[in-house]
Short mmCIF file of C-alpha atoms in Angstrom, two decimals:
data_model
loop_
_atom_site.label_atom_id
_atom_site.label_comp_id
_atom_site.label_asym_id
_atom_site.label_seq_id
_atom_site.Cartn_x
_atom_site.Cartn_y
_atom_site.Cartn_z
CA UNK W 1 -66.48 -24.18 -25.25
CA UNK W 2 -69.26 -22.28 -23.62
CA UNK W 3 -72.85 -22.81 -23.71
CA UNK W 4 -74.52 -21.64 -27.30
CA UNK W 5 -75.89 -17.96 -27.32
CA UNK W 6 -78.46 -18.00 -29.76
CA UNK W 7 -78.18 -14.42 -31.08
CA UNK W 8 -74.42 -14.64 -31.28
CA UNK W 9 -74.10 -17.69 -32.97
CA UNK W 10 -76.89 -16.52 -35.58
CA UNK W 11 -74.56 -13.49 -36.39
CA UNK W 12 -71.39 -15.66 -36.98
CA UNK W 13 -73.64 -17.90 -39.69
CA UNK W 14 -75.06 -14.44 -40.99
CA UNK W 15 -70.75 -13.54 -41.40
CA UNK W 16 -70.66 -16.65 -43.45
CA UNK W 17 -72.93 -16.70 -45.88
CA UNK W 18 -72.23 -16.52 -49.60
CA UNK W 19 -68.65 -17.78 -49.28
CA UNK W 20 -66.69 -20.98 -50.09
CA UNK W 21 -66.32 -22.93 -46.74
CA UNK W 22 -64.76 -25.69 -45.68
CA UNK W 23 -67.27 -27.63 -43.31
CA UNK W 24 -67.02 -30.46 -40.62
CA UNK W 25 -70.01 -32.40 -40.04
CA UNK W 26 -70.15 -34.93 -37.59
CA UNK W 27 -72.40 -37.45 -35.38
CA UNK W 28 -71.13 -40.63 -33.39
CA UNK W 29 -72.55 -42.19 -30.84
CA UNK W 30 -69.20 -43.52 -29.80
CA UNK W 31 -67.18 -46.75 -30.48
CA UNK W 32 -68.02 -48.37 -27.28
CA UNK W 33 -71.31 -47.66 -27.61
CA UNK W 34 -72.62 -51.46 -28.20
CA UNK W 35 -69.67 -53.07 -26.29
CA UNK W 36 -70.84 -51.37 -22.99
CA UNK W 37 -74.32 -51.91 -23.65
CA UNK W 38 -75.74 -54.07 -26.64
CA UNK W 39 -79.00 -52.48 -27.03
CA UNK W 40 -77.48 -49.43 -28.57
CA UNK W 41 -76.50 -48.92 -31.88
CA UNK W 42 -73.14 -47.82 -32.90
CA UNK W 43 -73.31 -45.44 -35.37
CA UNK W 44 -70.83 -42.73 -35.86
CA UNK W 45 -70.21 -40.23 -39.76
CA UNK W 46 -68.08 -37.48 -40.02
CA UNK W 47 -67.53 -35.63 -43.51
CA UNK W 48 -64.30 -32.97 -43.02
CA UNK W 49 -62.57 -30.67 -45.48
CA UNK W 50 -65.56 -30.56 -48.19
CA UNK W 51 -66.37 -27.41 -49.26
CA UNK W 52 -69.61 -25.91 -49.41
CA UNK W 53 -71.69 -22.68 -49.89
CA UNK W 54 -74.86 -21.40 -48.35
CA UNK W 55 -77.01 -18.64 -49.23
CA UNK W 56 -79.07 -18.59 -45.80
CA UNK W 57 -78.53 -20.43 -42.45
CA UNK W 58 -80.08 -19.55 -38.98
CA UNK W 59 -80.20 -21.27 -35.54
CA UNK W 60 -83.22 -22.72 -33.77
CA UNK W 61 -84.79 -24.35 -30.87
CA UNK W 62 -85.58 -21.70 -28.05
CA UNK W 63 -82.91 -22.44 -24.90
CA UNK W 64 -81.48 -25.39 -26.67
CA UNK W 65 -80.59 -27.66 -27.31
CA UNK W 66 -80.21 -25.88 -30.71
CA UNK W 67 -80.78 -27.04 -34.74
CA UNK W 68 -79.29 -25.52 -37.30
CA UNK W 69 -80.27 -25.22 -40.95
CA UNK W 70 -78.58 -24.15 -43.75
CA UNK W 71 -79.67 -23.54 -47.49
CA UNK W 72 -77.41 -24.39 -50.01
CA UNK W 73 -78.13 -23.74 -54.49
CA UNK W 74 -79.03 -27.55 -54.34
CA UNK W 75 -79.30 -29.39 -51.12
CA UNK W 76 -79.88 -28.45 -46.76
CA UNK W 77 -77.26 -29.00 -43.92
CA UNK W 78 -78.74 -29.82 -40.80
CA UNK W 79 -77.75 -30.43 -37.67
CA UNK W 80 -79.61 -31.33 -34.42
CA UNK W 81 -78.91 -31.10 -30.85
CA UNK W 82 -75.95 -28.55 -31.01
CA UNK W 83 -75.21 -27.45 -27.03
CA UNK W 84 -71.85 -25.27 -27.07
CA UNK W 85 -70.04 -22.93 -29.64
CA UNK W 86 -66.03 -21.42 -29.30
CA UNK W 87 -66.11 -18.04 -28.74
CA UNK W 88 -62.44 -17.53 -28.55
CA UNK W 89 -62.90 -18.50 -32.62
CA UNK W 90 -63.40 -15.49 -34.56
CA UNK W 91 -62.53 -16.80 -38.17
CA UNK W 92 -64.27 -20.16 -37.72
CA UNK W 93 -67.84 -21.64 -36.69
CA UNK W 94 -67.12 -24.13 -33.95
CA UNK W 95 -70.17 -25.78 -33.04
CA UNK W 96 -71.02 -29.41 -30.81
CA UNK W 97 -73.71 -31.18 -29.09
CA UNK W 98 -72.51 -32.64 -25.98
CA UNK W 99 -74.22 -35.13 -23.89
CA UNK W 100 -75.30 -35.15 -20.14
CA UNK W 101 -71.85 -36.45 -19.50
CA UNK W 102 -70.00 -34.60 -21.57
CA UNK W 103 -69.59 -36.24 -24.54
CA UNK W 104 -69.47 -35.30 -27.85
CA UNK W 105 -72.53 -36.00 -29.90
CA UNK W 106 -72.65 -33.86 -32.91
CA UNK W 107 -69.99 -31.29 -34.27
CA UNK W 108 -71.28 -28.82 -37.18
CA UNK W 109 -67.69 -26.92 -37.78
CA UNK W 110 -67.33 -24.49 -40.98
CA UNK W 111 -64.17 -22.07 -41.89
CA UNK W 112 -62.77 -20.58 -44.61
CA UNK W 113 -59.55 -22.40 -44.38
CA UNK W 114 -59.42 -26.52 -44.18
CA UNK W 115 -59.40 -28.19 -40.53
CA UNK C 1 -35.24 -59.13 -19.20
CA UNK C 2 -36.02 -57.16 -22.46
CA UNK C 3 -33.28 -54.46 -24.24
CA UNK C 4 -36.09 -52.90 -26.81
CA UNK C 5 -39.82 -52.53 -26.51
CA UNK C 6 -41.95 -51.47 -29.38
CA UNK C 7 -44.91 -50.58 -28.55
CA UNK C 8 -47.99 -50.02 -31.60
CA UNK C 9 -51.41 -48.76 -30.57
CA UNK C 10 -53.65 -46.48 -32.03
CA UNK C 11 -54.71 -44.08 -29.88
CA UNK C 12 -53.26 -41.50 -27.11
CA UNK C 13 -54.42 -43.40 -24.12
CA UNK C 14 -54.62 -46.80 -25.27
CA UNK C 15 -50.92 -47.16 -23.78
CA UNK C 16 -52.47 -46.00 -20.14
CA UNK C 17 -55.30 -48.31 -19.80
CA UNK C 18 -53.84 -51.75 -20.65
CA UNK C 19 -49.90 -51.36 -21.22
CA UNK C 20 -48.45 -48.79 -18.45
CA UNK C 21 -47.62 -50.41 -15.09
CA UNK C 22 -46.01 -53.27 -17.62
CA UNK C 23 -43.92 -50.63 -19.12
CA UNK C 24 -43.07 -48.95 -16.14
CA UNK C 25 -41.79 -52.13 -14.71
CA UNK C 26 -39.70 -52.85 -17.94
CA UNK C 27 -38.51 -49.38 -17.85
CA UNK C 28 -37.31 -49.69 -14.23
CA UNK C 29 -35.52 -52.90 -15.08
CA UNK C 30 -33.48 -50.82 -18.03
CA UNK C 31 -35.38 -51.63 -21.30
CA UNK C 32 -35.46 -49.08 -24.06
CA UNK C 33 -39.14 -48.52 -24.85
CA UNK C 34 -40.60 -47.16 -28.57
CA UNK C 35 -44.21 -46.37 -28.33
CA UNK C 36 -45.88 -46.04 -32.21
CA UNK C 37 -49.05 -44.01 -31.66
CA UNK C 38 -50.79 -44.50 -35.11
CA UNK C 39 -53.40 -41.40 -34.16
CA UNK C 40 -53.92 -38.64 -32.13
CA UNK C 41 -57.69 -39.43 -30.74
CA UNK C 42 -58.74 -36.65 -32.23
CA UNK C 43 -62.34 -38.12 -33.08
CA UNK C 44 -62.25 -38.53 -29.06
CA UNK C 45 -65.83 -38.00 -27.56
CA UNK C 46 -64.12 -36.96 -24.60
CA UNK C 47 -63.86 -33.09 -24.31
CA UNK C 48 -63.12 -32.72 -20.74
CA UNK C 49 -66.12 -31.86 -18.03
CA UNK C 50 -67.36 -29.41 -18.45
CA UNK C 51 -65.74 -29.31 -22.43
CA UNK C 52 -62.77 -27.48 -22.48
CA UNK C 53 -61.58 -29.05 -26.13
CA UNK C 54 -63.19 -28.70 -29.14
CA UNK C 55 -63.38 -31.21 -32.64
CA UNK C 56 -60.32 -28.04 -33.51
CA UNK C 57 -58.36 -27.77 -30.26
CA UNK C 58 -58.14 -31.58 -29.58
CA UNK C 59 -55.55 -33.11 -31.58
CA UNK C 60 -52.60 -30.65 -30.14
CA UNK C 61 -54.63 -31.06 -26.76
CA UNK C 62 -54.78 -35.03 -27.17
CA UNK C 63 -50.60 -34.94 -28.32
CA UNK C 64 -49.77 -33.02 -25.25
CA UNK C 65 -51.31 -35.43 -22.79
CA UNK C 66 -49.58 -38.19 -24.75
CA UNK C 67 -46.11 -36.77 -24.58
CA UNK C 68 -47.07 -36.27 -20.63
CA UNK C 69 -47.89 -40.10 -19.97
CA UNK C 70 -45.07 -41.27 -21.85
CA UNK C 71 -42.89 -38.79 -19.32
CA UNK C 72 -44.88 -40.49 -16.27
CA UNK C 73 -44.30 -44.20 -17.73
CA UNK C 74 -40.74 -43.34 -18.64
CA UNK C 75 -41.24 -44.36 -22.29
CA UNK C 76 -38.07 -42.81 -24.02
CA UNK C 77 -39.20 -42.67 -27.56
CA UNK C 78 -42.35 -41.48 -28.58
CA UNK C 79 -43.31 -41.84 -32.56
CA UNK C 80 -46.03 -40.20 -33.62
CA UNK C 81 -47.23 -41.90 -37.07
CA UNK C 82 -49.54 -39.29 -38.27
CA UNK C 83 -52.74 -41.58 -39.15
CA UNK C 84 -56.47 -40.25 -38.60
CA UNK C 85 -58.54 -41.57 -35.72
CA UNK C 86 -61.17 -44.12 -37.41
CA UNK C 87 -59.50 -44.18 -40.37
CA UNK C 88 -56.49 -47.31 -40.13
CA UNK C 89 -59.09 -50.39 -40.97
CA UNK C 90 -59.22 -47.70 -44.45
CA UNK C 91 -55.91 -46.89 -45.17
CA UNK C 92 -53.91 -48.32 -47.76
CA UNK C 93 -52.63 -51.96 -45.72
CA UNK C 94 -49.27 -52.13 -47.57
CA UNK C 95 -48.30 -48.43 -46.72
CA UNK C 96 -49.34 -49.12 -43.15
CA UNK C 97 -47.15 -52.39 -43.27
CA UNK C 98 -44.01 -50.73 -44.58
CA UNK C 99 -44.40 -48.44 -41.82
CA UNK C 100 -44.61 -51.08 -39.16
CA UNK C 101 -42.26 -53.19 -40.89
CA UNK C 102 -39.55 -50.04 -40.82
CA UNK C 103 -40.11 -50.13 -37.44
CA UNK C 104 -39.26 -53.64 -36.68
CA UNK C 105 -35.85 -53.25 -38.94
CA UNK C 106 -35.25 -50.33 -37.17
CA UNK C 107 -35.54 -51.32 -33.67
CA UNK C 108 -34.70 -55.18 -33.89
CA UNK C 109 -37.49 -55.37 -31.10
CA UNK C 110 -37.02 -58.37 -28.63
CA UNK C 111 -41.03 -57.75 -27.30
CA UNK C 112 -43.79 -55.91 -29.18
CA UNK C 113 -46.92 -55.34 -27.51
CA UNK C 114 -50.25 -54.09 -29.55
CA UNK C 115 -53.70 -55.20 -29.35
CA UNK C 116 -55.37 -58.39 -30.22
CA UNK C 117 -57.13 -58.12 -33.56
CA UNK C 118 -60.54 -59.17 -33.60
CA UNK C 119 -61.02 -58.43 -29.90
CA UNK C 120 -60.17 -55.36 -28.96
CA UNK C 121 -63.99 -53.78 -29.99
CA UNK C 122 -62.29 -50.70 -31.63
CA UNK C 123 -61.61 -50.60 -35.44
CA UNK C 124 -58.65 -48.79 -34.92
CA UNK C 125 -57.32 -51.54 -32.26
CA UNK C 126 -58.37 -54.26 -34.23
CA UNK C 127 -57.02 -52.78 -37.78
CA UNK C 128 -53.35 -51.68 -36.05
CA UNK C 129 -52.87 -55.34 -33.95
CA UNK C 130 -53.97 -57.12 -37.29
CA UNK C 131 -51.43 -54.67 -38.95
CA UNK C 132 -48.69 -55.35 -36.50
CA UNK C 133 -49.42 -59.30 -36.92
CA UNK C 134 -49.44 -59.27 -40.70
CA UNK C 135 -45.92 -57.44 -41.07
CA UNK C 136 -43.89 -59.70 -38.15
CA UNK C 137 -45.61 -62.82 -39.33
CA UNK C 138 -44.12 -62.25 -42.71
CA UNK C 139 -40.86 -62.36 -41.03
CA UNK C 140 -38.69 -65.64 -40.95
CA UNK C 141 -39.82 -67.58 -37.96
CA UNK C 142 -36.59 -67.30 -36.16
CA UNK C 143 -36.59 -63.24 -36.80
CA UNK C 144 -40.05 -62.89 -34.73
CA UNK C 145 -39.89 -61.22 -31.62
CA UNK C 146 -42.50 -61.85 -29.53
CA UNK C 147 -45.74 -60.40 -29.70
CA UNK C 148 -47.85 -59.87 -26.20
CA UNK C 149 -51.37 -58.65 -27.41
CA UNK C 150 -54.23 -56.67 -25.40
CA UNK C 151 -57.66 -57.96 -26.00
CA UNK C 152 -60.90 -56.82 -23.96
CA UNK C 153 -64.28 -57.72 -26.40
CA UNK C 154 -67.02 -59.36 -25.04
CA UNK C 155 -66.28 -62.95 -24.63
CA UNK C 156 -63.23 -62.76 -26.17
CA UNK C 157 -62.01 -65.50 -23.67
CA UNK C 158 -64.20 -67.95 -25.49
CA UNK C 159 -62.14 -67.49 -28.48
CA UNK C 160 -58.72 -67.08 -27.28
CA UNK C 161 -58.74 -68.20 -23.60
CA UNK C 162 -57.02 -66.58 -21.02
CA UNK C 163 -54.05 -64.41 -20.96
CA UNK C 164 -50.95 -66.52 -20.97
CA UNK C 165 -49.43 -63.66 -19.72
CA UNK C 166 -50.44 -61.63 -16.07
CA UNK C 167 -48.13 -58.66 -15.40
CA UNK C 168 -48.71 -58.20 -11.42
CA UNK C 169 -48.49 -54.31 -11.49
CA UNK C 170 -49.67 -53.05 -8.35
CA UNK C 171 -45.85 -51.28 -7.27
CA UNK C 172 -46.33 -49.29 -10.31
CA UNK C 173 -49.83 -48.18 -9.84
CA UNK C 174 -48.94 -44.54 -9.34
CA UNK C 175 -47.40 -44.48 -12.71
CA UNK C 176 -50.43 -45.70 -13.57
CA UNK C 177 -52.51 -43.78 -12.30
CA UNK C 178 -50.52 -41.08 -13.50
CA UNK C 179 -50.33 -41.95 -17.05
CA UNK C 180 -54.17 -42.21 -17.05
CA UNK C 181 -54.73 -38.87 -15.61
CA UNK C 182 -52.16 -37.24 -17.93
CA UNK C 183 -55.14 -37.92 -20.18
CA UNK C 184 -57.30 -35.68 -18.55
CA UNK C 185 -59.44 -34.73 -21.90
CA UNK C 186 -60.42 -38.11 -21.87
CA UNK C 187 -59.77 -39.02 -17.95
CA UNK C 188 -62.00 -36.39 -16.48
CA UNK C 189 -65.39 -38.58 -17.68
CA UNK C 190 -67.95 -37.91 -15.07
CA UNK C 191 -67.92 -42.00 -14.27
CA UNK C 192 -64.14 -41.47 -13.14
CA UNK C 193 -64.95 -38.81 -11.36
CA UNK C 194 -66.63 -38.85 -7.67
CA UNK C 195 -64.80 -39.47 -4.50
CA UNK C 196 -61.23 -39.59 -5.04
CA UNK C 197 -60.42 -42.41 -2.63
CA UNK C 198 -63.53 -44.61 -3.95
CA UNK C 199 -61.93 -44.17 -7.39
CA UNK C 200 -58.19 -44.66 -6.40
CA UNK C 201 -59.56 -48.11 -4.64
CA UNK C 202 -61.43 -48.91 -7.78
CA UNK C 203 -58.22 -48.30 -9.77
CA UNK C 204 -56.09 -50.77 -7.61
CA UNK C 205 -58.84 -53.34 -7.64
CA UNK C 206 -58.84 -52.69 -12.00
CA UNK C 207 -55.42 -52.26 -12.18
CA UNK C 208 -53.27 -54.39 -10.20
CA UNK C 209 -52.83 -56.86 -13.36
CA UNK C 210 -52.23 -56.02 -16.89
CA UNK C 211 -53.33 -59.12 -19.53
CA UNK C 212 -52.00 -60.04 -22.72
CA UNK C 213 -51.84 -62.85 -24.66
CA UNK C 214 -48.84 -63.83 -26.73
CA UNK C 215 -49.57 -63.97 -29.99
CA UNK C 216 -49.21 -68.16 -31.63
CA UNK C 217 -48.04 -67.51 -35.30
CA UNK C 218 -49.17 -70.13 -37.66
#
């Protein structure tokens, strides 16, 4: 994974658009998030393999970390606090949020074919 | 001294942490060990530091690091059941039986070790160990093997005391250490990182003992 370029990642959700995808949405602030300290609040979603369809999408939030927002016939996806993309992937959106230590956050994944 | 070990834990890692030096020393003394990974992590928050897995890359990253600390332990037979991370408290509790219970017929276990449900803070822990317990304790008494279960909540001594059983571990602390490290998507958390001594020390200090608790069937 490698830090998010703006411009490059706004291109890939510019490839997208218009197109049945199969998306990955995620945020968890881990399992032992409340056992290792009980003022937090566990909380953790994921929704994987539904499909959806945007019409318009871009990437925001100067040098990061980034939102991204994008418009759907009825309804938004959003997605805060997005920190790395793959660039190796060229047929799929790989994007996360990764804390100071390194762990996973958020995920906002989308791809033509399921996960 | 035990012929046939099955082992049933959720997660790649799990086995590492609380089970390893014990295996290693039941390995070494000529039992047959069958670890049942229900999962393959891949809902992990660890992505290596700085990330080198992805939501994508991790489950064949995550399986590969399994099969590598079950090479370091010596476990001889790894089963890998297929399940989701997060999902076993949701999935469908007589499939997940006749899985475990195939097992068990299969293996004619003398030991099974698994976690302690209701006090091992994961849902996936707690979901597999009360899995695990279900499907022997429907066996006839005298077809039970033993169950030794891992349990680490919060005050979970208050409820179930303390571990009846204390494997002293510390000759097979490289295997250990070893088996954790073959994690290293999950081991290379900037809190295990540092200097190397200060953490090896740590380790012995953590990891001298392994705890369970054998499970009293009503």
């Amino acid at each position: 994974m490698q830090l998010i370029s703006q411009s490059e990642v706004q291109r890939r959700i510019d490839l997208f658009k218009d197109q049945d995808l199969y998306i990955h949405l995620e945020m968890t602030t881990g399992a032992y998030a409340a056992h290792r300290d009980s003022s937090k609040h566990p909380a953790a979603t994921f929704i994987t393999n539904s499909t959806v369809k945007y019409s318009h999408g871009s990437i925001s939030g100067n040098e990061g970390p980034y939102r991204v927002g994008l418009k759907m016939q009825h309804g938004w996806i959003y997605s805060e606090g997005l920190t790395h993309y793959e660039e190796s992937e060229t047929d799929r959106l790989i994007l996360a949020g990764h804390d100071s230590q390194g762990k996973l956050v958020v995920s906002l994944q989308l791809s033509r074919e399921p996960f | 001294m035990e012929q046939q070990i099955l082992v049933v834990l959720p997660h790649p890692d799990d086995e590492a942490f609380g089970a390893s030096g014990t295996l290693a020393k039941h390995v070494q003394n000529g039992a047959k060990v069958t670890y049942a990974c229900l999962t393959l992590g891949e809902m992990g928050r660890n992505m290596g530091v700085p990330p080198f897995a992805n939501r994508v890359t991790l489950p064949q990253i995550r399986k590969k690091e399994l099969e590598e600390a079950c090479q370091a332990i010596g476990i001889q037979d790894l089963r890998l059941l297929g399940y989701h991370d997060k999902t076993i408290e949701f999935e469908d509790q007589d499939q997940l039986d006749a899985v475990i219970d195939g097992l068990l017929k299969e293996l004619q276990p003398s030991l099974v070790i698994t976690f302690y449900p209701g006090y091992s803070v994961h849902p996936d822990h707690d979901a597999t160990g009360a899995a695990v317990i279900r499907t022997i304790g429907r066996l006839p008494s005298e077809q039970r093997p033993v169950v030794h279960c891992m349990a680490f909540s919060n005050n979970h001594e208050q409820f179930i005391g303390k571990p009846d059983v204390v494997m002293d571990t510390k000759d097979f602390l490289h295997t250990k250490l070893a088996s954790i490290r073959a994690h290293r998507s999950q081991f290379q958390a900037p809190e295990l990182l540092g200097n190397k001594k200060d953490v090896e020390k740590e380790l012995q200090k953590q990891f001298g003992t392994e705890r369970f608790w054998t499970y009293r069937f009503e």
